Coordinates of C-alpha atoms in Angstrom, one line a residue:
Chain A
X1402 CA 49.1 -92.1 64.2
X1403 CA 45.4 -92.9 65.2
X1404 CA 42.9 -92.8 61.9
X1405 CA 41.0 -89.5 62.3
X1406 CA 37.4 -90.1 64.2
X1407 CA 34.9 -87.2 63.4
X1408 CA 31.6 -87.9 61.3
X1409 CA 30.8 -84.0 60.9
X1410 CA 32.3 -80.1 61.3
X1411 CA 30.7 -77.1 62.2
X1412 CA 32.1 -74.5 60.7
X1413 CA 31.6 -71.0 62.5
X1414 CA 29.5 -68.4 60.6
X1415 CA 30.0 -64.7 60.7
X1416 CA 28.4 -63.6 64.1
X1417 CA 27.0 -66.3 65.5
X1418 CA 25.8 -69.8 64.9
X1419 CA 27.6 -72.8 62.6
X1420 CA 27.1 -74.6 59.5
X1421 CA 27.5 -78.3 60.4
X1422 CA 28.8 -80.0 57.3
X1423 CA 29.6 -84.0 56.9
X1424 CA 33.1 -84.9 56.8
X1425 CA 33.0 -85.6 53.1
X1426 CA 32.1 -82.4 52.5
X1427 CA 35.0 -80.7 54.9
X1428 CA 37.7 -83.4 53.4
X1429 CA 36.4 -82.3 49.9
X1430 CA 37.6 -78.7 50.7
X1431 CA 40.7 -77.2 49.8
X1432 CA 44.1 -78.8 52.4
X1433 CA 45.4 -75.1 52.9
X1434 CA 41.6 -73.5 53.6
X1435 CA 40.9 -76.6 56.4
X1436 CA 44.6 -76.0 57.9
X1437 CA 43.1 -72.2 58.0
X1438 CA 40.1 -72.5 59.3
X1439 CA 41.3 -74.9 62.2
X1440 CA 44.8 -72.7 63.0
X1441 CA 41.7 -69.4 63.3
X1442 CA 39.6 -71.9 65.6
X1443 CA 36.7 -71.4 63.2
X1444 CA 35.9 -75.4 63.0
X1445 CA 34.3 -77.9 65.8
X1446 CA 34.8 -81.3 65.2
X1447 CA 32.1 -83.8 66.0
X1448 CA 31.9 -87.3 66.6
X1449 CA 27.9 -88.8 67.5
X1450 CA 26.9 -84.9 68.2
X1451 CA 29.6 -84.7 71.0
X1452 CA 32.6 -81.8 70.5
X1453 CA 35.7 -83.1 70.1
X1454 CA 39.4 -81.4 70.2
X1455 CA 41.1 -81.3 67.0
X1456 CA 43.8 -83.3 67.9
X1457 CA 41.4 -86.3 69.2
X1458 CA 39.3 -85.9 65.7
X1459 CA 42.3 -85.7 63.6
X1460 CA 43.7 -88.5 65.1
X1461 CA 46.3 -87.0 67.3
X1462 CA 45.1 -87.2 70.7
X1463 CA 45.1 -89.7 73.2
Chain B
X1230 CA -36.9 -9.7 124.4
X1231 CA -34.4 -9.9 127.4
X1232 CA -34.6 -13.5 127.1
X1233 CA -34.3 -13.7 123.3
X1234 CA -31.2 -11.7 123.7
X1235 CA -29.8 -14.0 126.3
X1236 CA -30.5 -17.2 124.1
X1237 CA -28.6 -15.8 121.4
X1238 CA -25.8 -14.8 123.6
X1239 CA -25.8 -18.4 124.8
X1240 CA -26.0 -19.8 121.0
X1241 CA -23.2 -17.3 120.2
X1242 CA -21.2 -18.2 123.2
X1243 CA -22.2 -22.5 122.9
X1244 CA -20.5 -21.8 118.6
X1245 CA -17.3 -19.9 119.9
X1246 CA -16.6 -22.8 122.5
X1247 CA -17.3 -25.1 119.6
X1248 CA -14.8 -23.6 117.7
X1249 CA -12.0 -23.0 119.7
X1250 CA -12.6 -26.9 121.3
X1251 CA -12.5 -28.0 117.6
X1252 CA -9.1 -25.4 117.2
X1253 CA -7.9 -27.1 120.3
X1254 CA -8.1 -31.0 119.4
X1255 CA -6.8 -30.0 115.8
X1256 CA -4.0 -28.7 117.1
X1257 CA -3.6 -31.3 120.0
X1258 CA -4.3 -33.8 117.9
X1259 CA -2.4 -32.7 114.7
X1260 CA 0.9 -34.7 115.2
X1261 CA -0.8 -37.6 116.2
X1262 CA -2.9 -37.8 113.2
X1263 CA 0.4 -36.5 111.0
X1264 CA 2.5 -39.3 113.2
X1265 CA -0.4 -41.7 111.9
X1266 CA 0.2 -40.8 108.4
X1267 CA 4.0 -41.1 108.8
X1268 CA 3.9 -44.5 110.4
X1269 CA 1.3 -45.7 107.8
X1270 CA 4.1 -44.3 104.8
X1271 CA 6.6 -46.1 107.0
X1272 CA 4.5 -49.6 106.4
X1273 CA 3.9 -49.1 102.8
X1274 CA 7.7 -48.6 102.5
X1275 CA 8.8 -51.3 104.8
X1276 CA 6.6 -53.8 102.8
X1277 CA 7.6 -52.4 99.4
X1278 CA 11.3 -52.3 100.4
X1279 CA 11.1 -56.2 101.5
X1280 CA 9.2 -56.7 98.7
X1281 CA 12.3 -55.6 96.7
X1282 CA 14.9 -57.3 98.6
X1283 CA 12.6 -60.9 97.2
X1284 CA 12.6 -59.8 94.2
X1285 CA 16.3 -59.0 94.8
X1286 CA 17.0 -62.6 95.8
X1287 CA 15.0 -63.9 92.3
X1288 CA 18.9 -63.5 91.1
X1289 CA 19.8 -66.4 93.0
X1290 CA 17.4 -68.0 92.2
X1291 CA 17.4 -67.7 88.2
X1292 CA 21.1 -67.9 88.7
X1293 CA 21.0 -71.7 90.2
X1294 CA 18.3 -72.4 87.5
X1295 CA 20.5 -71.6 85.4
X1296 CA 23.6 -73.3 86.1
X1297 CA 21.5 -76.6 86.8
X1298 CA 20.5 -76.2 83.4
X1299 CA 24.3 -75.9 81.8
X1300 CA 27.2 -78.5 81.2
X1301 CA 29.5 -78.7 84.0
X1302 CA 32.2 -76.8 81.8
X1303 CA 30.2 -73.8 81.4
X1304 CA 28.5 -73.6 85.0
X1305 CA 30.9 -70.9 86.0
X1306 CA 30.5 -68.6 83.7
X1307 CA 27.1 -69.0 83.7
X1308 CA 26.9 -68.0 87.5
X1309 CA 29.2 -65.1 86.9
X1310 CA 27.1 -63.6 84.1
X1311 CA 24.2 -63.4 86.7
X1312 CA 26.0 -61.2 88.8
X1313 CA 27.1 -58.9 85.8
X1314 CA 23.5 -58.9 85.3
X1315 CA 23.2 -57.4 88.2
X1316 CA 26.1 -55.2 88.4
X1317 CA 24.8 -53.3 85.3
X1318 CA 21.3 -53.2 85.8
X1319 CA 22.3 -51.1 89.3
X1320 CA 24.2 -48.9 87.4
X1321 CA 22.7 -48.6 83.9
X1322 CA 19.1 -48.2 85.5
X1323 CA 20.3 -45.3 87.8
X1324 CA 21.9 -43.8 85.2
X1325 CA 19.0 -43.5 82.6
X1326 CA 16.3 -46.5 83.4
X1327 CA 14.5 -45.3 85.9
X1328 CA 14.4 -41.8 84.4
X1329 CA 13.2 -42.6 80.8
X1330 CA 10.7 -45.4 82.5
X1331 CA 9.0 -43.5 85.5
X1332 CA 10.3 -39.4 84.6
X1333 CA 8.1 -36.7 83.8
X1334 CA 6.5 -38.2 80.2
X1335 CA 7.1 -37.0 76.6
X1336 CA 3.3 -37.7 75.6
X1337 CA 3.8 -40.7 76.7
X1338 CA 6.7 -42.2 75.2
X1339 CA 9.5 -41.9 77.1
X1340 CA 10.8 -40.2 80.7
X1341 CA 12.7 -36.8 80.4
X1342 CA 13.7 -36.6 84.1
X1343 CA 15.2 -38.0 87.0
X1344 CA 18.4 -39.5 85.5
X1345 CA 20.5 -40.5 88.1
X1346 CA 17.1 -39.9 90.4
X1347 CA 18.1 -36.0 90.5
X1348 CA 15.2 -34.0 91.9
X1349 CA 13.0 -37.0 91.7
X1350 CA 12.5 -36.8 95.3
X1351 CA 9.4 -34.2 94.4
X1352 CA 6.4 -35.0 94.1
X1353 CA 5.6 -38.6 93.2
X1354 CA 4.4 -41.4 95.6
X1355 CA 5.2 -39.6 98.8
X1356 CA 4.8 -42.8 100.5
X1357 CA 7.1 -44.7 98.8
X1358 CA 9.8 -42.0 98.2
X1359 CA 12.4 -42.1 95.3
X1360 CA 14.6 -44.4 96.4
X1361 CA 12.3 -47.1 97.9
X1362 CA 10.5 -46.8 94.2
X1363 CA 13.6 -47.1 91.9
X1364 CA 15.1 -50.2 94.5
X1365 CA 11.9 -52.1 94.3
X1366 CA 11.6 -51.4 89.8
X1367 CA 15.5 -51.9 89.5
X1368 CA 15.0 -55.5 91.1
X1369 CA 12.2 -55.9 88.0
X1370 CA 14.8 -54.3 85.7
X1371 CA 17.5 -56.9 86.5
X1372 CA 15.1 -59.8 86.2
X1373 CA 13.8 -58.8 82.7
X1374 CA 18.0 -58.4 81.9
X1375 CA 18.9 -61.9 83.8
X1376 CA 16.2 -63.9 81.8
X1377 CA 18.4 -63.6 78.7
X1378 CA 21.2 -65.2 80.1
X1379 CA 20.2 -68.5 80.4
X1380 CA 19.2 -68.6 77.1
X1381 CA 22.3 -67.9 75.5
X1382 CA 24.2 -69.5 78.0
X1383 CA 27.3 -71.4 76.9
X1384 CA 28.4 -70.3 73.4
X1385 CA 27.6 -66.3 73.8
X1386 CA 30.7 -64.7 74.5
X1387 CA 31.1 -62.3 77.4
X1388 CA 31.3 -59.1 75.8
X1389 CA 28.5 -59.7 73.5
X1390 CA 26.2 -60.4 76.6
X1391 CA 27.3 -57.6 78.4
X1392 CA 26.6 -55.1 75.9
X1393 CA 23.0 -57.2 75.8
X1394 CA 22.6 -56.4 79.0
X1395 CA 22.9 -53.1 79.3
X1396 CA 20.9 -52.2 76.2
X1397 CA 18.0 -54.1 77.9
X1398 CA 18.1 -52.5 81.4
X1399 CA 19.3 -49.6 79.9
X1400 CA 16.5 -48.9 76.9
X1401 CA 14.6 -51.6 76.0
X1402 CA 12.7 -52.3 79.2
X1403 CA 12.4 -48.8 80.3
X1404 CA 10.6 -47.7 77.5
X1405 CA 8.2 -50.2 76.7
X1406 CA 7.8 -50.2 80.9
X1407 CA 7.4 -46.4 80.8
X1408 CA 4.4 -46.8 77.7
X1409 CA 3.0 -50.0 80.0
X1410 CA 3.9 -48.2 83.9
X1411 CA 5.0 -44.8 83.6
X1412 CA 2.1 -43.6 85.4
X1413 CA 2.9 -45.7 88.2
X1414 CA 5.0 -42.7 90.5
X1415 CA 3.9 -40.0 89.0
X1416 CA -0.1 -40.7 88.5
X1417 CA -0.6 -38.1 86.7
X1418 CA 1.5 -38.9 84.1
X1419 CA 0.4 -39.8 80.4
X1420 CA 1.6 -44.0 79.4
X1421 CA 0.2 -44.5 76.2
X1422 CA -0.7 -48.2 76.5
X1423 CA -2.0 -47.7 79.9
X1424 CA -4.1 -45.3 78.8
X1425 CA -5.3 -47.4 75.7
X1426 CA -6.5 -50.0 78.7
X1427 CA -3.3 -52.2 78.9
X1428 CA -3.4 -53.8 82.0
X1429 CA -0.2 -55.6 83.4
X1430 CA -0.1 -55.7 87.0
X1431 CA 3.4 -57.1 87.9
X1432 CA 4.8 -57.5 84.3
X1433 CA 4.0 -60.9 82.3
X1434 CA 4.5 -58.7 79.6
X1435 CA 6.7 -55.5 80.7
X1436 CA 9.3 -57.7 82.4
X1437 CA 8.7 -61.6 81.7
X1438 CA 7.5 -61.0 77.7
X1439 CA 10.5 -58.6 77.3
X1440 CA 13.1 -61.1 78.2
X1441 CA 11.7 -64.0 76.9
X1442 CA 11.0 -61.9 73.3
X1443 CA 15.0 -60.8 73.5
X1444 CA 15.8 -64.6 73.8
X1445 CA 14.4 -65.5 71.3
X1446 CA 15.9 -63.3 69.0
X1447 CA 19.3 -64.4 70.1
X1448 CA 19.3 -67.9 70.3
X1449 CA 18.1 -67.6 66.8
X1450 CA 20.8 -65.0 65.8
X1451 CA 23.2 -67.0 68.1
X1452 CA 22.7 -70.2 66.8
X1453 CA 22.3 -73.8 68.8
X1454 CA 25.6 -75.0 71.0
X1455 CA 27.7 -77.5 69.1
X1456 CA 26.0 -80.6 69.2
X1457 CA 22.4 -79.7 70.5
X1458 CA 21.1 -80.9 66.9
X1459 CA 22.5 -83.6 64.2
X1460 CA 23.0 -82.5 60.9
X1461 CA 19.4 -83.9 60.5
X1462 CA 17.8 -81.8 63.2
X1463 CA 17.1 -84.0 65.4
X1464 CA 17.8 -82.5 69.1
X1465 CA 20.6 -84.3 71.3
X1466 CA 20.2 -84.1 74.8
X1467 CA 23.4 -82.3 76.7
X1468 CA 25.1 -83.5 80.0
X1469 CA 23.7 -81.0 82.9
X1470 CA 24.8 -80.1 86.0
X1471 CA 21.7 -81.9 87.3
X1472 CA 18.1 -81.2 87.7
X1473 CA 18.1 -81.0 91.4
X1474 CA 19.7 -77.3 91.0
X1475 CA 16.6 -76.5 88.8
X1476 CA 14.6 -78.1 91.8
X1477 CA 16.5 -75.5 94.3
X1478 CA 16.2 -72.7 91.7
X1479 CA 12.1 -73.2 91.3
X1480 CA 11.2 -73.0 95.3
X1481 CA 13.8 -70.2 95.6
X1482 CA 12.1 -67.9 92.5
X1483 CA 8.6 -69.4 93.7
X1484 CA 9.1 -68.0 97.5
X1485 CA 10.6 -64.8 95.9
X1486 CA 7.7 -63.7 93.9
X1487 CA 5.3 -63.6 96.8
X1488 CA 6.9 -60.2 97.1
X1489 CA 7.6 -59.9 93.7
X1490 CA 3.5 -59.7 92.7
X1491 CA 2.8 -59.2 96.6
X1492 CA 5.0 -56.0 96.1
X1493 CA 3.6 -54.6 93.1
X1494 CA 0.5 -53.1 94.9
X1495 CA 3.1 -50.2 96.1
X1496 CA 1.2 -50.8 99.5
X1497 CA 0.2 -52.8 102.2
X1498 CA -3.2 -53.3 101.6
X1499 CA -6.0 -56.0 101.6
X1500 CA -5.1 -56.7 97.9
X1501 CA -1.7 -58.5 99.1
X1502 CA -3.2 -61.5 100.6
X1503 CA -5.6 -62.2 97.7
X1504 CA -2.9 -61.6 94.9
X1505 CA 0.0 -63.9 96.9
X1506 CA -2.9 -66.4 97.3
X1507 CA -3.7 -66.2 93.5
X1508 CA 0.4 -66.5 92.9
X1509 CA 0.5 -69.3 94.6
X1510 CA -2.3 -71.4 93.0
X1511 CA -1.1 -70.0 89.7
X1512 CA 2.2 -71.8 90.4
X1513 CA 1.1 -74.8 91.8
X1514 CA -1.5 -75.7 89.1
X1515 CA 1.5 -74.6 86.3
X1516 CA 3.4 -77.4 87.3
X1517 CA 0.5 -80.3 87.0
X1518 CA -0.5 -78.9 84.0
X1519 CA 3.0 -79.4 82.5
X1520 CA 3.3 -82.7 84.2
X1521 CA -0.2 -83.9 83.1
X1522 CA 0.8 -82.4 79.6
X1523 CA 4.2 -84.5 79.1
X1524 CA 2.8 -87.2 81.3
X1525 CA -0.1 -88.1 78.1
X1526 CA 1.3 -86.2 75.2
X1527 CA 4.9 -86.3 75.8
X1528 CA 6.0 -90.0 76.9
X1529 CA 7.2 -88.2 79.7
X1530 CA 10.0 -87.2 77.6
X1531 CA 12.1 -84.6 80.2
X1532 CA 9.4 -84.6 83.0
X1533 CA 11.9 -83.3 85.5
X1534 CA 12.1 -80.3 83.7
X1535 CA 9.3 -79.3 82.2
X1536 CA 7.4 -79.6 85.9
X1537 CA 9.5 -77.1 86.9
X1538 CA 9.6 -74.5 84.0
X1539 CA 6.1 -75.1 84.4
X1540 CA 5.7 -73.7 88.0
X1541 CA 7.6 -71.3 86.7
X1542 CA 5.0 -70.6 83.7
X1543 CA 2.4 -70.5 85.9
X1544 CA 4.3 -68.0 88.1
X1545 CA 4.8 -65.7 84.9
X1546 CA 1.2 -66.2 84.0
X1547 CA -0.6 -65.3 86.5
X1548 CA 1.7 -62.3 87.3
X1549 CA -0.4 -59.5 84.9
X1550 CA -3.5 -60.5 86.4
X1551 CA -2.9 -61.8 89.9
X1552 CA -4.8 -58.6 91.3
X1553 CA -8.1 -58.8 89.0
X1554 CA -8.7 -62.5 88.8
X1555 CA -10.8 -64.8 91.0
X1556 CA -8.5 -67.9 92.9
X1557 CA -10.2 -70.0 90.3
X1558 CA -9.4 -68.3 87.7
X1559 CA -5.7 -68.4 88.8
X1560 CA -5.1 -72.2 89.1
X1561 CA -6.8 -72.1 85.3
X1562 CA -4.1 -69.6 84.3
X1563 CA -1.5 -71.7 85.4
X1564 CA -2.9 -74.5 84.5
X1565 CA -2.9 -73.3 80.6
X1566 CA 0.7 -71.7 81.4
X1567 CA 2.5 -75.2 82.1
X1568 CA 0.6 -77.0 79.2
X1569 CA 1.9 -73.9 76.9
X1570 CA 5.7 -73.9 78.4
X1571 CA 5.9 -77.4 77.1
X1572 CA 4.2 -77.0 73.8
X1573 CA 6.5 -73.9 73.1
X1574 CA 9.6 -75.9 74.3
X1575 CA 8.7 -78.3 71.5
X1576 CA 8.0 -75.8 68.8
X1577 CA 11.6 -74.8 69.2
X1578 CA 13.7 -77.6 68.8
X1579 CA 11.0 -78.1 65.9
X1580 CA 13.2 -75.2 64.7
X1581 CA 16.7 -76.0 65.8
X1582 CA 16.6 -73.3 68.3
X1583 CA 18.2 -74.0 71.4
X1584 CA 17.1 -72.4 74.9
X1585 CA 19.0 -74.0 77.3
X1586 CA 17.2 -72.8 80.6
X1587 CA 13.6 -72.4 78.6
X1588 CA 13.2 -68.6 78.9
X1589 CA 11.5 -68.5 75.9
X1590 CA 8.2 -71.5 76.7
X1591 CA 8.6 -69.9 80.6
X1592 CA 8.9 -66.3 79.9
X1593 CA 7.5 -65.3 76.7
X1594 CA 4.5 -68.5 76.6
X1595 CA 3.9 -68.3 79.8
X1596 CA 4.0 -63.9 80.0
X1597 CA 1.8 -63.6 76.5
X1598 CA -0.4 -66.2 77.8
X1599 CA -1.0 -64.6 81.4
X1600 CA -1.6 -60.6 79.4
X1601 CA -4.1 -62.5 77.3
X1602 CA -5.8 -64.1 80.2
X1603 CA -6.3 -60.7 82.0
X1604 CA -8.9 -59.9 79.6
X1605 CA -10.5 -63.7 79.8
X1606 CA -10.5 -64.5 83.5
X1607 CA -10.4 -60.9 85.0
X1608 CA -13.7 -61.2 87.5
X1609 CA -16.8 -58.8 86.8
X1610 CA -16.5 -56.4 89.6
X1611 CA -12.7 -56.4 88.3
X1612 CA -13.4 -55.4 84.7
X1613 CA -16.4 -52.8 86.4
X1614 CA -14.3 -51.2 89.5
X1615 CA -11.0 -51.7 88.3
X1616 CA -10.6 -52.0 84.2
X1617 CA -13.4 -49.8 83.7
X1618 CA -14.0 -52.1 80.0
X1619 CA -15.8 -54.9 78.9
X1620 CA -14.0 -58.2 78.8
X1621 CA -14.0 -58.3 75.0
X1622 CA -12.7 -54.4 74.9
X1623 CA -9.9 -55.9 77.7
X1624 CA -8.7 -58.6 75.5
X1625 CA -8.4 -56.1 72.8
X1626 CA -6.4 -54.1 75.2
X1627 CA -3.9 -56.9 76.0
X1628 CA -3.4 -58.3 72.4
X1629 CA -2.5 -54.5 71.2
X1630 CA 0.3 -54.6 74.7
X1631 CA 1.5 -57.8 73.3
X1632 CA 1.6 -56.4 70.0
X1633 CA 2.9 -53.4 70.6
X1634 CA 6.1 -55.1 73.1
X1635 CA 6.8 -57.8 70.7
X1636 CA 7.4 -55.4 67.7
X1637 CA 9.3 -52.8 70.0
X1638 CA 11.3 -55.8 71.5
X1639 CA 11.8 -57.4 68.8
X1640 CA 13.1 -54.8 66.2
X1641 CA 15.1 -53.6 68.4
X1642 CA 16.9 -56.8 69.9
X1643 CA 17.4 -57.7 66.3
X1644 CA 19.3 -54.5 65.5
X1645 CA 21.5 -55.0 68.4
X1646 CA 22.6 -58.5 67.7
X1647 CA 23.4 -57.4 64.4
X1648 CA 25.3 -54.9 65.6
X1649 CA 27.3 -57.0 67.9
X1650 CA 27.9 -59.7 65.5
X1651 CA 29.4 -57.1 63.4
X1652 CA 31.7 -55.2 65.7
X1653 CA 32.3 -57.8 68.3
X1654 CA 31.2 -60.9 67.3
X1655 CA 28.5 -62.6 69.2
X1656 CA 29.8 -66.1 69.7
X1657 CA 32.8 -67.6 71.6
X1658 CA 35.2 -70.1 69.2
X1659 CA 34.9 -73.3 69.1
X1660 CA 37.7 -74.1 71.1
X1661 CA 36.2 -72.0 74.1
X1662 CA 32.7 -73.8 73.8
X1663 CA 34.6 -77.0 73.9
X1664 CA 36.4 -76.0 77.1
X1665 CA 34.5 -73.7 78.5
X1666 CA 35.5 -70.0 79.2
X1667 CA 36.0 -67.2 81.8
X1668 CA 35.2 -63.6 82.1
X1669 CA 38.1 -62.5 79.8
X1670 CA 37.2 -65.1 77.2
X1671 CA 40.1 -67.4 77.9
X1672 CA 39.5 -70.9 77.8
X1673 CA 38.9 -71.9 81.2
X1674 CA 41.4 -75.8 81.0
X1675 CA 42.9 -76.5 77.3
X1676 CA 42.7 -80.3 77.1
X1677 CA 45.5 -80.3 74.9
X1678 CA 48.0 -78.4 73.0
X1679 CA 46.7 -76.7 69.8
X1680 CA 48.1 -78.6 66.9
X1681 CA 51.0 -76.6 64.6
X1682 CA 50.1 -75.8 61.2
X1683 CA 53.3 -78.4 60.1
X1684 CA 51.2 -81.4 61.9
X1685 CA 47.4 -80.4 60.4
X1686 CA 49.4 -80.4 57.0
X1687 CA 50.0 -83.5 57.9
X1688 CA 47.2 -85.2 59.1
X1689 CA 45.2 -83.8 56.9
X1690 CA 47.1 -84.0 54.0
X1691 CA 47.3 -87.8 54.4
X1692 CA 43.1 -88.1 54.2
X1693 CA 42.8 -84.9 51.7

C-alpha cells in the first residue's frame, strides 16, 4: 500500500461551493464521519491545487 | 359681362380637370406608391431578419469561447449547455418573454399581452411584423441567458443551470427589458426607465449587464472549481482547451454584432453604417487598451486572454451608445472598456471568485461602463435631437438604469440560487468535477473504481 499523497480537502458545502481544509485538520476528524463523507462523494482530495481520485490520495491508486 | 362669364366657366372647367387629373394619378398611381411602401417594409424586415440570424450565430460564437476557456474534461458539457441555452430561450420567450417584455404595458412595469405572440400581429411596428420582432429580441434573449454559462461552467450541475436559464429568459430579462425597451413595438407604450431618460440602444445594460450581474451572483453562491485557489487564496491557473478557441470565438462574436447593434435600429437606415463603424472601432481599440493595460500594469500576466475579452469589452461598451456617440468617442469607449475588463478580472480573484470565461469584467464592466459613457461621450446634436437632456441630466439617467438593473437582477438571481441550492442543489460532486459530467449528471469516464467502505476503513484508519 502506497502512503496517502493529499496536502488539503475540500469538503462540499450545502448548495454550492467548498471548504478547503489541510489534511491535519480532515485526519483530525472523526474515522467513521471521513469514511461518510467520501462513501456520499462530499470530499475532493488535493494534491498542489490539482483534484485527485480518492483512491490516488488515499494511497490506493496506481 | 359675356366674357367674365366665360373666364369663370374656363376657371371652373381648368379646377374640375385638375381634380379629376389629380383623382386619376392617385388612383393610377396608388399601388405603385402602396408597392413602394411594401417593398420598403420588405427591406427593413429583410435587414432586421439577417440582423437576427448574426445575432443568432453569437451562440456559436460564445459557445467556442467558452469551451476554449474550460478543461478538456468539461468541454462537452460546456458546448451542450449552449445549445440548452438556446433550446429554452425559444421556448420560454414565446411562451411569456416576449409578452411581459414588448405587450401592451401595466404602467410600465411589465407586458399583459401577446403570450405565445397571440393577437400581437395588431398594431405594433407594421414594418417589422410580430414574428420578425420577437426572432430578432429572442436572439438578445438567448445571449443575455448564454452569458451565464460560461461563468459557471464546470462545477454547476445541469439541472441547476437549466432552471437558471429559464428564469432569466423567462422573467428576469423581460422585465427589466420591458421597463428599459417596452416601447420599442408598440411606441406608444409607457417603459418607466425609458421614460425617466434611460438610454440603451442595443443593451450594454438590458442584455450584457443582466448576464454579467447573474454571474456574478453565482459564481459567488457557486463557489470557485476545485483547485482555482490554495487554501491561501492565491489563484491557480487551470489547463484549457487552448486559447486559439477564444481567438475563433472573438472574430466570430465580433463579425456577429455588426448585426447585433447594426440590427437594433429596427430599420435600414443611414444610422446603420455609422453605428457598425462606431462597433467596430469600439472593438478594436478594447483590445489595445487591454493589451496596453496588462502589457505595463500586468507583467503581461494572461495577455492572450485578456486581449480578447477585451475586444469583447469594447464590443459590450460601445453597444448602449453606438448610435449617439461620435467615432472618436467610440475608440475611447473601448478603449476604457478593455482597461476595465482586466481590472475587474483582477478584483475577482482578489476575492476567490472564479469566472472562467470572464462574463463578469466582459459583460457587467464592460456593459455598466458603456451605459455610463452614453451620458459622457453622447455628441451634442445627440443629447439635442436625440436624448432631448443635458449631458449631466443623461448621466443621471444611466446611473439610475444601472441602478435600477443591478438591484432588480441582483435580488432576484440571489433568490433563485437560494432556491436551487435548496431543492436541487446547485453544484455537481466532487467526483463529477473530477471527471467531468454529461447531460444526466453521470460522470462522463470514472478513472477508477470507487473505493468500499471496508478499504477507506482501512486506509484511513491506518493514518487516523
Amino acid at each position: 500500500m502506497k502512503p496517502a499523497r493529499y496536502d488539503q480537502v475540500g469538503l462540499r458545502k450545502r448548495g454550492g461551493g467548498y471548504n478547503l481544509i489541510s489534511r491535519t485538520e480532515f485526519e483530525a476528524m472523526p474515522l467513521r464521519e471521513r469514511v461518510r463523507l467520501i462513501m456520499e462523494d462530499q470530499v475532493a482530495f488535493l494534491q498542489d491545487g490539482r483534484i485527485i481520485s480518492a483512491r490516488e490520495a488515499l494511497g490506493k491508486g496506481a | 359681362m359675356n366674357k367674365t362669364h366665360g373666364v369663370l366657366a374656363l376657371k371652373r372647367l381648368a379646377r374640375m380637370c385638375l381634380a379629376l387629373a389629380s383623382l386619376f394619378f392617385l388612383v393610377a398611381a396608388w399601388p405603385a406608391v402602396a408597392l413602394a411602401q411594401s417593398e420598403q417594409a420588405s427591406v427593413h424586415a429583410l435587414w432586421v431578419l439577417t440582423s437576427a440570424a448574426l445575432v443568432f450565430f453569437m451562440q456559436c460564437g460564445f459557445l467556442c469561447l467558452e469551451v476554449g476557456s474550460v478543461q478538456p474534461k468539461a468541454a462537452t458539457i460546456t458546448a451542450l449547455k449552449n445549445v440548452v441555452d438556446w433550446v429554452v430561450a425559444a421556448i420560454a420567450f414565446w411562451l411569456f418573454g416576449w409578452g411581459l417584455m414588448f405587450g401592451h404595458s401595466r404602467a410600465g412595469w411589465f407586458g399583459t399581452d401577446f403570450h405565445m405572440l397571440e393577437g400581437a400581429a395588431d398594431g405594433g411596428l407594421t414594418h417589422l411584423g410580430v414574428h420578425v420582432h420577437y426572432l430578432f429580441q429572442l436572439a438578445f434573449a438567448g445571449t443575455a441567458a448564454t452569458i451565464v454559462s460560461g461563468a459557471l461552467a464546470e462545477r454547476t450541475s445541469f439541472a441547476a443551470y437549466a432552471v437558471i436559464s429559464i428564469v432569466v429568459t423567462a422573467v428576469v430579462y423581460p422585465l427589466f427589458g420591458h421597463w428599459a425597451w417596452g416601447n420599442s413595438f408598440f411606441p406608444k407604450n409607457p417603459a418607466w426607465l425609458a421614460d425617466l431618460g434611460f438610454y440603451d440602444f442595443a443593451g450594454s445594460t438590458v442584455v450584457h449587464s443582466v448576464g454579467g450581474w447573474v454571474s456574478l451572483v453565482g459564481i459567488a453562491c457557486v463557489g470557485a472549481r476545485i483547485g482555482r485557489f490554495d487554501a491561501q487564496g492565491t489563484p491557480r491557473e487551470l489547463p484549457t482547451m487552448g486559447v486559439h478557441w477564444n481567438a475563433l470565438a472573438t472574430l466570430m462574436l465580433w463579425f456577429s454584432w455588426w448585426g447585433f447593434n447594426g440590427g437594433s435600429t429596427l430599420l435600414l437606415n443611414g444610422q446603420v453604417g455609422p453605428i457598425i463603424v462606431n462597433t467596430n472601432l469600439g472593438a478594436a481599440c478594447g483590445g489595445i487598451g487591454a493589451i496596453v493595460h496588462c502589457g505595463l500594469f500586468e507583467q503581461r500576466r494572461g495577455l492572450s486572454g485578456k486581449f480578447l475579452n477585451g475586444i469583447l469589452a469594447g464590443l459590450v461598451g460601445i453597444t448602449a451608445g453606438c448610435s449617439v456617440v461620435s467615432p472618436l468617442g467610440a475608440c475611447l469607449i473601448g478603449l476604457v472598456a478593455g482597461v476595465i475588463a482586466n481590472l475587474v478580472a483582477t478584483l475577482l480573484l482578489r476575492f476567490r471568485l472564479d469566472d472562467p470565461v470572464g462574463a463578469v469584467p466582459v459583460h457587467l464592466g464592460g456593459g455598466t461602463w458603456g451605459t455610463l459613457a452614453v451620458g459622457l461621450f453622447a455628441t451634442q446634436d445627440a443629447l439635442v435631437n436625440t436624448l432631448h437632456r443635458t449631458r449631466w441630466e443623461q448621466v443621471s439617467a444611466q446611473l439610475i438604469g444601472i441602478a435600477v438593473c443591478c438591484g432588480w437582477v441582483v435580488s432576484t438571481a440571489i433568490g433563485c440560487y437560494l432556491l436551487i441550492g435548496h431543492y436541487l442543489g446547485l453544484r455537481v460532486s466532487p467526483s463529477e468535477e473530477l471527471e467531468g459530467f454529461d447531460m444526466s449528471g453521470v460522470v462522463r469516464k470514472p478513472a477508477e473504481a470507487p473505493l468500499s467502505e471496508s478499504e477507506l476503513y482501512e486506509l484511513l484508519g491506518g493514518d487516523a
